Amino acid sequence: MTRHIRHAAVFCALLLLALLVNAARVQVVQAPAYDGNPANRRPAIARYQQPRGDILVGGEPVTGSRDTGEHLRYERTYRNGPLYAPVTGFSSQAYGTTLLEHAEDGVLSGTDPMLAPLPLWRDVSRARSRGGNVVTTIHRAAQEAAYEGLGRHKGAVAAVEPSTGRILALVSTPSYDPQVLSGNGAAVTRSWEALNGDADQPMLNRAVRQTYPPGSTFKVVTAAAALDAGVVTGLDRRTRSPDPYRLPGTRKWLTNRADGCRNASLRRAFERSCNTVFAQLGVAVGMRGMAAAAAGFGFGDDGLRIPFSVARSTFDTSADPAQLALSSIGQYNTRATPLQMAMVAAAVANRGQVRAPYLVERTTRADGGTVWAAGPRPVRQAMHPSTAALLKELMTGVVEKGTGARAAIRGATVGGKTGTAQHGVGNSGTPYAWFVSWAHGDRDPEARVAVAVVLEGGSARRGRITSSGVAAPIARAVMEAVLDSQARTSAR
């Protein structure tokens, strides 16, 4: 009898062991497969069972969470959604996440292991930490100034701090309210279809995800290349630049809108934006030199993340001499994002150094404890410091007595460059309007802000981009916002 009881006990122990092994197999080995199964709603229910962490601007949240009382309990909310949409992106129960909501989803949703006080126990228990917060580098007043300045125009503004790479403003118009996509009902579907069907593409982040021909603003790069290569040895020495200029190997002639460009000095050519001078300089520098100069500023970098990805700005290295001439004045296949052109202006203001731009200052736990903080950013020398000093002089001249007069700020030194970019078949499209600039207060040891503004379509009529234009005043408003806040901080 005892022997039968012993056998039954061993058999029951084996059954129990088999159950434990199977449970471990299901919960550990096969857990990823179950979690990824579309029929399994538990991950989605768990994801929205608690409030999402916030994205902060100037120490204040621009996001929130609303308790719906449904299975997917918490729904994302946004404050001033259209203003900050190019920064936050959206978090939708139906359509996922974009931009910062996507790049920092682990922190915001509470799944980042660094949020847990005991990460190993979290892995075993599969518990979810409270969502953490993302502190951005955005300057509230600069963001508002850019958004108000663009108004109903279609375009974008990017602003950075030259010495650090901190992104101070990212604005794209027309914009949209991310909150209309937060839930999962029929209204969200209608909003999604309407936004995607809108010809003006309000969900396109023009500041970092759209590239444009930079037009005459690219002449900053060409001037840097010519000075670094020794093709030009002085700002006021006459260049050998015919007007009009025949594109090499062709019968086509390049002309200027301004007078006095024949054999003009670099200073005169920069202030008057002489196409013939800069096309000829680009050819004189050569493809290797121009390509290296463009790469130094960041053109061709397809790995830039801020932390979400930025569209690649391009300078065509396979161009023939005629195409190189056009590329050197920001045409042909040369294309840039507004953030890239803000980096170009920043390099001039920062002694020729380009700091990698970034948008997140730090991430924190819900209680405020720091999880991650941005350190010093990688730096690249785009040009010689002496060349940067000469370009600062040229850009200052554009604002003081050239086409950028409406960017001038009392009590500050401002440098700028206007630009008109042709596009479309046979240049039939309405030109894009550009303005790039930097500024520092008279008492500042270094530039505080660099800005790029681009206007599309009807906003970019030729007569509105020079001293009486729209782009330069928008840049001025952004720069004033940064300088004013710095002055108030210093006065405390």
CSV table of C-alpha atoms in Angstrom, one decimal:
chain,number,residue,atom,x,y,z
A,1,MET,CA,0.0,0.0,0.0
A,2,THR,CA,2.8,2.4,0.9
A,3,ARG,CA,4.5,1.7,-2.4
A,4,HIS,CA,1.4,2.7,-4.3
A,5,ILE,CA,1.1,5.9,-2.3
A,6,ARG,CA,4.7,6.7,-3.0
A,7,HIS,CA,4.2,6.1,-6.7
A,8,ALA,CA,1.1,8.4,-6.7
A,9,ALA,CA,3.0,11.1,-4.9
A,10,VAL,CA,5.9,11.0,-7.4
A,11,PHE,CA,3.4,11.1,-10.3
A,12,CYS,CA,1.6,14.1,-8.8
A,13,ALA,CA,5.0,15.8,-8.3
A,14,LEU,CA,5.9,15.2,-11.9
A,15,LEU,CA,2.5,16.7,-13.0
A,16,LEU,CA,3.1,19.7,-10.8
A,17,LEU,CA,6.6,20.1,-12.3
A,18,ALA,CA,5.2,19.8,-15.8
A,19,LEU,CA,2.7,22.6,-15.0
A,20,LEU,CA,5.4,24.8,-13.7
A,21,VAL,CA,7.6,24.2,-16.7
A,22,ASN,CA,4.7,24.9,-19.1
A,23,ALA,CA,3.8,28.1,-17.2
A,24,ALA,CA,7.4,29.3,-17.4
A,25,ARG,CA,7.4,28.4,-21.1
A,26,VAL,CA,4.2,30.4,-21.7
A,27,GLN,CA,5.1,33.4,-19.5
A,28,VAL,CA,8.8,33.7,-20.3
A,29,VAL,CA,9.7,32.0,-23.6
A,30,GLN,CA,6.5,32.6,-25.5
A,31,ALA,CA,5.7,36.0,-23.9
A,32,PRO,CA,7.0,38.1,-26.8
A,33,ALA,CA,4.9,36.1,-29.3
A,34,TYR,CA,1.7,36.5,-27.2
A,35,ASP,CA,2.5,40.2,-26.6
A,36,GLY,CA,2.9,40.8,-30.4
A,37,ASN,CA,-0.2,38.9,-31.4
A,38,PRO,CA,-2.8,41.3,-32.9
A,39,ALA,CA,-5.6,39.5,-31.1
A,40,ASN,CA,-4.1,40.2,-27.7
A,41,ARG,CA,-5.5,43.5,-26.3
A,42,ARG,CA,-3.8,43.2,-22.9
A,43,PRO,CA,-0.7,45.2,-23.9
A,44,ALA,CA,-2.8,48.0,-25.3
A,45,ILE,CA,-5.0,48.0,-22.2
A,46,ALA,CA,-2.0,48.0,-19.9
A,47,ARG,CA,-0.4,50.8,-22.0
A,48,TYR,CA,-3.3,53.1,-21.5
A,49,GLN,CA,-4.2,52.0,-18.0
A,50,GLN,CA,-2.2,54.9,-16.5
A,51,PRO,CA,-1.5,58.5,-17.4
A,52,ARG,CA,1.3,59.1,-19.9
A,53,GLY,CA,4.3,61.2,-18.8
A,54,ASP,CA,4.5,64.8,-20.0
A,55,ILE,CA,6.6,66.8,-22.5
A,56,LEU,CA,7.8,70.0,-21.0
A,57,VAL,CA,8.6,73.4,-22.5
A,58,GLY,CA,10.1,76.1,-20.2
A,59,GLY,CA,9.4,73.8,-17.2
A,60,GLU,CA,5.7,73.5,-18.0
A,61,PRO,CA,3.9,70.6,-19.6
A,62,VAL,CA,2.4,71.0,-23.0
A,63,THR,CA,0.8,67.6,-22.9
A,64,GLY,CA,-1.5,65.8,-20.4
A,65,SER,CA,-3.8,62.8,-20.0
A,66,ARG,CA,-7.6,62.5,-19.8
A,67,ASP,CA,-9.4,59.6,-18.0
A,68,THR,CA,-12.0,58.3,-20.4
A,69,GLY,CA,-13.3,55.5,-18.1
A,70,GLU,CA,-13.0,53.0,-21.0
A,71,HIS,CA,-10.8,49.9,-21.4
A,72,LEU,CA,-8.2,52.1,-23.1
A,73,ARG,CA,-8.5,54.4,-20.1
A,74,TYR,CA,-6.2,57.4,-20.5
A,75,GLU,CA,-6.2,59.5,-23.7
A,76,ARG,CA,-3.5,62.0,-24.6
A,77,THR,CA,-4.3,65.7,-24.4
A,78,TYR,CA,-2.3,68.7,-25.8
A,79,ARG,CA,-2.1,72.4,-24.8
A,80,ASN,CA,-1.5,74.7,-27.7
A,81,GLY,CA,-1.4,71.7,-29.9
A,82,PRO,CA,-0.8,73.4,-33.2
A,83,LEU,CA,2.0,75.5,-31.7
A,84,TYR,CA,4.0,72.5,-30.5
A,85,ALA,CA,2.9,69.8,-32.9
A,86,PRO,CA,6.3,69.9,-34.8
A,87,VAL,CA,8.0,69.1,-31.5
A,88,THR,CA,5.6,66.7,-29.8
A,89,GLY,CA,4.1,64.9,-32.7
A,90,PHE,CA,1.0,62.9,-31.7
A,91,SER,CA,0.2,59.9,-29.5
A,92,SER,CA,-2.9,58.1,-30.8
A,93,GLN,CA,-4.6,55.0,-29.6
A,94,ALA,CA,-5.5,54.2,-33.2
A,95,TYR,CA,-2.5,55.5,-35.2
A,96,GLY,CA,0.5,55.1,-32.9
A,97,THR,CA,3.1,57.8,-32.1
A,98,THR,CA,5.3,60.3,-34.0
A,99,LEU,CA,8.2,62.7,-33.3
A,100,LEU,CA,9.0,63.1,-29.6
A,101,GLU,CA,6.0,61.1,-28.6
A,102,HIS,CA,7.6,58.2,-30.5
A,103,ALA,CA,11.3,58.8,-29.9
A,104,GLU,CA,10.8,59.1,-26.1
A,105,ASP,CA,7.9,56.6,-25.9
A,106,GLY,CA,9.7,54.3,-23.4
A,107,VAL,CA,10.0,57.1,-20.9
A,108,LEU,CA,6.6,58.6,-21.5
A,109,SER,CA,4.8,55.3,-21.3
A,110,GLY,CA,6.7,54.0,-18.3
A,111,THR,CA,8.3,51.0,-20.1
A,112,ASP,CA,11.9,52.3,-20.0
A,113,PRO,CA,13.8,50.1,-17.6
A,114,MET,CA,15.7,53.1,-16.2
A,115,LEU,CA,12.5,54.4,-14.6
A,116,ALA,CA,12.2,51.4,-12.3
A,117,PRO,CA,14.0,51.5,-8.9
A,118,LEU,CA,14.6,47.7,-9.2
A,119,PRO,CA,14.9,46.9,-12.9
A,120,LEU,CA,15.4,43.1,-12.3
A,121,TRP,CA,12.2,42.8,-10.3
A,122,ARG,CA,10.4,44.8,-12.9
A,123,ASP,CA,11.5,42.3,-15.6
A,124,VAL,CA,10.2,39.4,-13.4
A,125,SER,CA,6.9,41.0,-12.3
A,126,ARG,CA,6.3,42.7,-15.7
A,127,ALA,CA,5.1,45.8,-13.7
A,128,ARG,CA,4.9,49.1,-15.5
A,129,SER,CA,6.5,52.2,-13.9
A,130,ARG,CA,4.8,55.6,-13.8
A,131,GLY,CA,5.4,57.5,-17.0
A,132,GLY,CA,8.4,59.8,-16.9
A,133,ASN,CA,8.7,63.3,-18.3
A,134,VAL,CA,10.7,64.8,-21.3
A,135,VAL,CA,12.2,68.2,-20.8
A,136,THR,CA,12.8,69.9,-24.1
A,137,THR,CA,15.2,72.7,-25.1
A,138,ILE,CA,12.4,74.7,-26.8
A,139,HIS,CA,12.4,78.4,-25.8
A,140,ARG,CA,8.7,79.2,-25.3
A,141,ALA,CA,8.8,82.9,-26.4
A,142,ALA,CA,10.9,82.1,-29.5
A,143,GLN,CA,8.4,79.3,-30.5
A,144,GLU,CA,5.5,81.6,-30.0
A,145,ALA,CA,7.2,84.4,-32.0
A,146,ALA,CA,7.9,82.1,-34.9
A,147,TYR,CA,4.4,80.7,-35.0
A,148,GLU,CA,2.8,84.1,-34.8
A,149,GLY,CA,5.2,85.4,-37.5
A,150,LEU,CA,4.4,82.7,-39.9
A,151,GLY,CA,0.6,83.1,-39.3
A,152,ARG,CA,-1.2,81.9,-42.4
A,153,HIS,CA,1.9,81.6,-44.5
A,154,LYS,CA,3.0,78.1,-45.5
A,155,GLY,CA,6.6,77.6,-44.3
A,156,ALA,CA,8.8,76.8,-41.3
A,157,VAL,CA,11.2,78.2,-38.8
A,158,ALA,CA,14.1,76.6,-37.0
A,159,ALA,CA,16.2,78.3,-34.4
A,160,VAL,CA,19.3,76.9,-32.5
A,161,GLU,CA,21.7,78.1,-29.9
A,162,PRO,CA,25.1,78.2,-31.8
A,163,SER,CA,27.4,77.4,-28.9
A,164,THR,CA,25.5,74.3,-27.7
A,165,GLY,CA,23.3,73.0,-30.5
A,166,ARG,CA,20.1,73.4,-28.3
A,167,ILE,CA,17.1,73.7,-30.5
A,168,LEU,CA,15.2,76.8,-29.4
A,169,ALA,CA,12.3,76.8,-31.9
A,170,LEU,CA,10.7,74.3,-34.4
A,171,VAL,CA,7.6,75.6,-36.2
A,172,SER,CA,5.8,74.4,-39.3
A,173,THR,CA,2.7,75.9,-40.8
A,174,PRO,CA,0.0,75.2,-41.5
A,175,SER,CA,-0.2,73.0,-38.4
A,176,TYR,CA,-2.7,70.8,-36.7
A,177,ASP,CA,-4.0,69.8,-33.3
A,178,PRO,CA,-2.6,66.4,-32.3
A,179,GLN,CA,-5.4,66.0,-29.8
A,180,VAL,CA,-7.9,65.2,-32.6
A,181,LEU,CA,-6.0,62.0,-33.2
A,182,SER,CA,-5.6,60.9,-29.5
A,183,GLY,CA,-8.6,58.5,-29.2
A,184,ASN,CA,-9.8,55.6,-31.2
A,185,GLY,CA,-13.4,56.5,-32.2
A,186,ALA,CA,-15.0,57.4,-35.5
A,187,ALA,CA,-14.2,61.1,-35.0
A,188,VAL,CA,-10.5,60.2,-34.8
A,189,THR,CA,-10.8,58.3,-38.1
A,190,ARG,CA,-12.5,61.2,-39.8
A,191,SER,CA,-9.8,63.6,-38.5
A,192,TRP,CA,-7.0,61.3,-39.7
A,193,GLU,CA,-8.5,61.0,-43.2
A,194,ALA,CA,-9.1,64.8,-43.4
A,195,LEU,CA,-5.5,65.7,-42.3
A,196,ASN,CA,-4.0,63.2,-44.7
A,197,GLY,CA,-6.2,64.4,-47.5
A,198,ASP,CA,-5.4,68.1,-47.0
A,199,ALA,CA,-3.4,69.4,-49.9
A,200,ASP,CA,-1.5,71.8,-47.5
A,201,GLN,CA,-0.1,68.7,-45.6
A,202,PRO,CA,-0.5,70.1,-42.1
A,203,MET,CA,1.1,67.0,-40.5
A,204,LEU,CA,4.3,67.5,-42.5
A,205,ASN,CA,7.0,68.8,-40.3
A,206,ARG,CA,8.5,71.3,-42.7
A,207,ALA,CA,11.2,72.4,-40.2
A,208,VAL,CA,13.0,69.0,-40.2
A,209,ARG,CA,11.3,66.6,-42.6
A,210,GLN,CA,11.0,68.8,-45.8
A,211,THR,CA,14.0,69.9,-47.9
A,212,TYR,CA,14.0,72.9,-50.2
A,213,PRO,CA,16.5,74.5,-52.6
A,214,PRO,CA,18.2,77.0,-50.3
A,215,GLY,CA,18.8,79.5,-53.1
A,216,SER,CA,21.1,82.4,-52.2
A,217,THR,CA,21.4,81.5,-48.5
A,218,PHE,CA,23.7,78.7,-49.7
A,219,LYS,CA,26.1,81.4,-50.8
A,220,VAL,CA,27.3,81.4,-47.2
A,221,VAL,CA,28.7,77.9,-47.8
A,222,THR,CA,30.2,78.9,-51.1
A,223,ALA,CA,31.8,81.9,-49.6
A,224,ALA,CA,33.3,79.8,-46.8
A,225,ALA,CA,34.6,77.3,-49.3
A,226,ALA,CA,36.2,80.0,-51.5
A,227,LEU,CA,37.8,81.7,-48.5
A,228,ASP,CA,39.1,78.5,-47.0
A,229,ALA,CA,40.5,77.4,-50.4
A,230,GLY,CA,42.2,80.7,-51.0
A,231,VAL,CA,40.3,81.4,-54.2
A,232,VAL,CA,39.3,84.7,-52.5
A,233,THR,CA,42.0,86.4,-50.5
A,234,GLY,CA,40.1,89.5,-49.3
A,235,LEU,CA,36.6,90.7,-48.9
A,236,ASP,CA,37.2,93.9,-51.0
A,237,ARG,CA,39.4,92.5,-53.7
A,238,ARG,CA,37.7,92.4,-57.1
A,239,THR,CA,36.9,89.0,-58.5
A,240,ARG,CA,37.2,87.9,-62.1
A,241,SER,CA,33.4,87.4,-62.6
A,242,PRO,CA,31.8,88.3,-65.9
A,243,ASP,CA,28.2,89.4,-66.0
A,244,PRO,CA,26.5,87.6,-67.5
A,245,TYR,CA,28.3,84.3,-66.8
A,246,ARG,CA,28.2,81.5,-69.3
A,247,LEU,CA,27.8,78.1,-67.6
A,248,PRO,CA,30.8,76.0,-68.4
A,249,GLY,CA,30.4,73.7,-71.4
A,250,THR,CA,27.1,75.1,-72.3
A,251,ARG,CA,25.6,78.0,-74.3
A,252,LYS,CA,23.4,79.1,-71.4
A,253,TRP,CA,24.0,82.3,-69.6
A,254,LEU,CA,23.5,83.1,-65.9
A,255,THR,CA,22.4,86.6,-65.0
A,256,ASN,CA,21.8,88.7,-61.9
A,257,ARG,CA,18.8,90.7,-60.6
A,258,ALA,CA,21.1,93.2,-59.1
A,259,ASP,CA,23.4,95.7,-60.9
A,260,GLY,CA,27.1,96.1,-60.4
A,261,CYS,CA,28.0,92.4,-60.2
A,262,ARG,CA,30.7,92.4,-62.9
A,263,ASN,CA,34.0,91.6,-61.2
A,264,ALA,CA,32.4,92.5,-57.9
A,265,SER,CA,34.3,92.0,-54.6
A,266,LEU,CA,33.1,89.3,-52.3
A,267,ARG,CA,31.6,91.9,-50.0
A,268,ARG,CA,29.7,93.6,-52.7
A,269,ALA,CA,28.6,90.3,-54.3
A,270,PHE,CA,27.4,89.0,-50.9
A,271,GLU,CA,25.4,92.1,-50.1
A,272,ARG,CA,23.8,92.3,-53.6
A,273,SER,CA,23.6,88.5,-53.9
A,274,CYS,CA,25.3,88.3,-57.3
A,275,ASN,CA,24.6,84.9,-58.8
A,276,THR,CA,27.4,85.2,-61.4
A,277,VAL,CA,30.1,85.8,-58.8
A,278,PHE,CA,29.2,82.8,-56.6
A,279,ALA,CA,28.6,80.4,-59.5
A,280,GLN,CA,32.1,81.3,-60.8
A,281,LEU,CA,33.6,80.9,-57.3
A,282,GLY,CA,32.0,77.5,-56.9
A,283,VAL,CA,33.5,76.3,-60.2
A,284,ALA,CA,36.9,77.8,-59.2
A,285,VAL,CA,36.9,75.9,-55.9
A,286,GLY,CA,36.0,72.7,-57.7
A,287,MET,CA,33.7,69.8,-56.9
A,288,ARG,CA,36.0,68.3,-54.2
A,289,GLY,CA,36.3,71.6,-52.3
A,290,MET,CA,32.6,72.4,-52.6
A,291,ALA,CA,31.5,68.9,-51.5
A,292,ALA,CA,33.9,69.0,-48.5
A,293,ALA,CA,32.6,72.4,-47.5
A,294,ALA,CA,28.9,71.3,-47.7
A,295,ALA,CA,29.7,68.1,-45.8
A,296,GLY,CA,31.4,70.2,-43.1
A,297,PHE,CA,28.2,72.1,-42.5
A,298,GLY,CA,26.1,68.9,-42.4
A,299,PHE,CA,24.9,68.3,-46.0
A,300,GLY,CA,24.8,64.6,-46.8
A,301,ASP,CA,24.4,63.5,-43.2
A,302,ASP,CA,21.6,60.9,-43.2
A,303,GLY,CA,22.0,59.9,-39.6
A,304,LEU,CA,21.0,63.2,-37.9
A,305,ARG,CA,18.6,62.6,-35.0
A,306,ILE,CA,17.3,65.2,-32.5
A,307,PRO,CA,16.2,62.5,-31.2
A,308,PHE,CA,13.7,61.8,-34.1
A,309,SER,CA,15.1,61.7,-37.6
A,310,VAL,CA,15.8,64.7,-39.7
A,311,ALA,CA,15.6,64.6,-43.5
A,312,ARG,CA,18.9,64.5,-45.3
A,313,SER,CA,20.1,67.8,-46.8
A,314,THR,CA,21.9,67.2,-50.1
A,315,PHE,CA,24.7,68.6,-52.3
A,316,ASP,CA,25.1,66.6,-55.5
A,317,THR,CA,28.7,65.4,-55.8
A,318,SER,CA,28.2,63.9,-59.3
A,319,ALA,CA,27.4,67.3,-61.0
A,320,ASP,CA,29.2,68.5,-64.1
A,321,PRO,CA,30.8,72.0,-64.1
A,322,ALA,CA,27.7,73.7,-65.2
A,323,GLN,CA,25.6,72.0,-62.6
A,324,LEU,CA,28.3,72.7,-60.0
A,325,ALA,CA,27.9,76.4,-60.8
A,326,LEU,CA,24.2,76.2,-60.2
A,327,SER,CA,24.7,74.1,-57.1
A,328,SER,CA,27.0,76.8,-55.7
A,329,ILE,CA,24.1,79.3,-55.7
A,330,GLY,CA,21.7,76.9,-54.0
A,331,GLN,CA,20.0,75.6,-57.1
A,332,TYR,CA,20.1,72.4,-59.2
A,333,ASN,CA,20.0,69.4,-56.8
A,334,THR,CA,21.1,71.3,-53.7
A,335,ARG,CA,18.4,70.9,-51.0
A,336,ALA,CA,18.3,71.7,-47.3
A,337,THR,CA,15.9,71.6,-44.3
A,338,PRO,CA,15.3,74.8,-42.4
A,339,LEU,CA,17.2,73.1,-39.4
A,340,GLN,CA,20.2,72.6,-41.7
A,341,MET,CA,20.3,76.2,-42.8
A,342,ALA,CA,20.0,77.3,-39.1
A,343,MET,CA,23.1,75.2,-38.5
A,344,VAL,CA,24.9,77.0,-41.3
A,345,ALA,CA,24.1,80.4,-39.7
A,346,ALA,CA,25.1,79.0,-36.3
A,347,ALA,CA,28.5,77.8,-37.6
A,348,VAL,CA,29.3,81.3,-38.8
A,349,ALA,CA,28.3,82.7,-35.4
A,350,ASN,CA,30.3,80.0,-33.5
A,351,ARG,CA,33.8,80.5,-34.9
A,352,GLY,CA,33.2,78.0,-37.7
A,353,GLN,CA,32.1,75.2,-35.4
A,354,VAL,CA,28.9,73.2,-36.0
A,355,ARG,CA,27.3,71.7,-32.8
A,356,ALA,CA,25.0,68.7,-33.3
A,357,PRO,CA,21.5,70.0,-32.7
A,358,TYR,CA,19.4,68.4,-30.0
A,359,LEU,CA,15.8,68.8,-28.7
A,360,VAL,CA,15.8,66.9,-25.3
A,361,GLU,CA,17.5,68.5,-22.4
A,362,ARG,CA,16.8,65.6,-20.0
A,363,THR,CA,14.3,62.9,-19.1
A,364,THR,CA,13.0,62.5,-15.6
A,365,ARG,CA,11.0,60.1,-13.4
A,366,ALA,CA,7.5,61.1,-12.4
A,367,ASP,CA,9.0,62.4,-9.0
A,368,GLY,CA,11.5,64.6,-10.9
A,369,GLY,CA,14.6,62.5,-10.5
A,370,THR,CA,16.8,62.7,-13.6
A,371,VAL,CA,17.0,59.6,-15.7
A,372,TRP,CA,19.2,61.0,-18.5
A,373,ALA,CA,20.7,64.4,-19.3
A,374,ALA,CA,22.2,65.8,-22.4
A,375,GLY,CA,26.0,66.3,-22.3
A,376,PRO,CA,28.3,68.3,-24.5
A,377,ARG,CA,27.4,67.7,-28.1
A,378,PRO,CA,29.8,66.5,-30.9
A,379,VAL,CA,31.4,69.4,-32.7
A,380,ARG,CA,32.6,69.7,-36.3
A,381,GLN,CA,34.8,72.4,-37.7
A,382,ALA,CA,33.0,73.6,-40.9
A,383,MET,CA,35.5,76.3,-41.7
A,384,HIS,CA,38.6,78.1,-40.4
A,385,PRO,CA,37.8,80.5,-37.5
A,386,SER,CA,39.3,83.3,-39.5
A,387,THR,CA,36.9,82.5,-42.3
A,388,ALA,CA,34.0,82.5,-39.9
A,389,ALA,CA,35.0,86.0,-38.7
A,390,LEU,CA,35.0,87.3,-42.3
A,391,LEU,CA,31.6,85.7,-42.9
A,392,LYS,CA,30.2,87.4,-39.8
A,393,GLU,CA,31.4,90.7,-41.3
A,394,LEU,CA,29.7,89.9,-44.6
A,395,MET,CA,26.4,88.8,-42.9
A,396,THR,CA,26.4,91.9,-40.7
A,397,GLY,CA,26.8,94.0,-43.8
A,398,VAL,CA,23.6,92.4,-45.3
A,399,VAL,CA,21.6,93.6,-42.4
A,400,GLU,CA,23.2,97.0,-41.9
A,401,LYS,CA,23.2,98.1,-45.6
A,402,GLY,CA,21.8,95.2,-47.7
A,403,THR,CA,18.7,93.2,-48.3
A,404,GLY,CA,18.3,92.1,-44.7
A,405,ALA,CA,17.6,95.5,-43.2
A,406,ARG,CA,14.3,94.5,-41.6
A,407,ALA,CA,16.1,91.9,-39.4
A,408,ALA,CA,18.0,94.7,-37.5
A,409,ILE,CA,17.6,94.8,-33.7
A,410,ARG,CA,18.4,97.8,-31.6
A,411,GLY,CA,21.1,97.0,-29.0
A,412,ALA,CA,22.2,93.9,-30.9
A,413,THR,CA,24.5,92.8,-33.7
A,414,VAL,CA,22.7,90.8,-36.3
A,415,GLY,CA,24.0,89.0,-39.4
A,416,GLY,CA,21.8,87.6,-42.1
A,417,LYS,CA,21.4,86.5,-45.7
A,418,THR,CA,18.3,86.6,-47.9
A,419,GLY,CA,17.6,84.0,-50.5
A,420,THR,CA,15.2,83.3,-53.4
A,421,ALA,CA,15.0,79.6,-54.5
A,422,GLN,CA,13.7,78.7,-57.9
A,423,HIS,CA,11.9,75.4,-58.4
A,424,GLY,CA,9.5,73.6,-60.6
A,425,VAL,CA,9.8,72.6,-64.3
A,426,GLY,CA,11.8,75.4,-66.0
A,427,ASN,CA,11.7,77.3,-62.7
A,428,SER,CA,8.0,77.9,-63.2
A,429,GLY,CA,7.0,77.5,-59.6
A,430,THR,CA,6.7,80.5,-57.3
A,431,PRO,CA,10.1,81.0,-55.7
A,432,TYR,CA,10.7,80.0,-52.1
A,433,ALA,CA,11.7,82.8,-49.8
A,434,TRP,CA,14.6,82.3,-47.3
A,435,PHE,CA,16.3,84.2,-44.6
A,436,VAL,CA,19.1,82.9,-42.3
A,437,SER,CA,20.5,84.9,-39.5
A,438,TRP,CA,22.2,85.0,-36.1
A,439,ALA,CA,22.2,87.6,-33.3
A,440,HIS,CA,23.9,88.6,-30.1
A,441,GLY,CA,23.3,91.4,-27.7
A,442,ASP,CA,25.9,94.2,-27.6
A,443,ARG,CA,27.0,92.9,-24.1
A,444,ASP,CA,26.9,89.2,-25.0
A,445,PRO,CA,30.3,87.4,-25.5
A,446,GLU,CA,28.8,85.1,-28.2
A,447,ALA,CA,25.8,84.7,-30.4
A,448,ARG,CA,22.7,83.6,-28.6
A,449,VAL,CA,20.5,82.4,-31.5
A,450,ALA,CA,20.7,81.4,-35.1
A,451,VAL,CA,17.5,81.2,-37.2
A,452,ALA,CA,16.4,80.0,-40.6
A,453,VAL,CA,13.0,80.9,-42.1
A,454,VAL,CA,11.5,79.6,-45.3
A,455,LEU,CA,8.2,80.6,-46.9
A,456,GLU,CA,6.5,78.5,-49.6
A,457,GLY,CA,4.1,79.3,-52.4
A,458,GLY,CA,2.3,82.6,-52.6
A,459,SER,CA,4.1,83.8,-49.5
A,460,ALA,CA,7.3,84.0,-51.4
A,461,ARG,CA,6.6,86.6,-54.1
A,462,ARG,CA,9.8,88.2,-55.1
A,463,GLY,CA,9.0,91.7,-53.9
A,464,ARG,CA,8.4,90.5,-50.4
A,465,ILE,CA,11.7,88.8,-49.5
A,466,THR,CA,14.1,91.7,-49.5
A,467,SER,CA,14.1,94.7,-47.1
A,468,SER,CA,10.3,94.9,-47.4
A,469,GLY,CA,9.8,91.1,-47.1
A,470,VAL,CA,8.2,88.7,-44.6
A,471,ALA,CA,11.0,86.3,-43.8
A,472,ALA,CA,13.4,88.8,-42.2
A,473,PRO,CA,10.9,90.2,-39.8
A,474,ILE,CA,9.9,86.7,-38.7
A,475,ALA,CA,13.6,85.9,-38.0
A,476,ARG,CA,13.9,89.2,-36.1
A,477,ALA,CA,11.0,88.4,-33.9
A,478,VAL,CA,12.4,85.1,-32.9
A,479,MET,CA,15.9,86.6,-32.2
A,480,GLU,CA,14.3,89.4,-30.2
A,481,ALA,CA,12.4,86.8,-28.1
A,482,VAL,CA,15.6,85.0,-27.2
A,483,LEU,CA,17.7,88.2,-26.6
A,484,ASP,CA,15.0,89.7,-24.4
A,485,SER,CA,14.7,86.7,-22.2
A,486,GLN,CA,18.5,86.6,-21.8
A,487,ALA,CA,18.5,90.3,-20.9
A,488,ARG,CA,15.9,89.7,-18.2
A,489,THR,CA,17.8,86.8,-16.8
A,490,SER,CA,21.0,88.7,-16.6
A,491,ALA,CA,19.2,91.6,-14.9
A,492,ARG,CA,18.1,89.5,-12.0
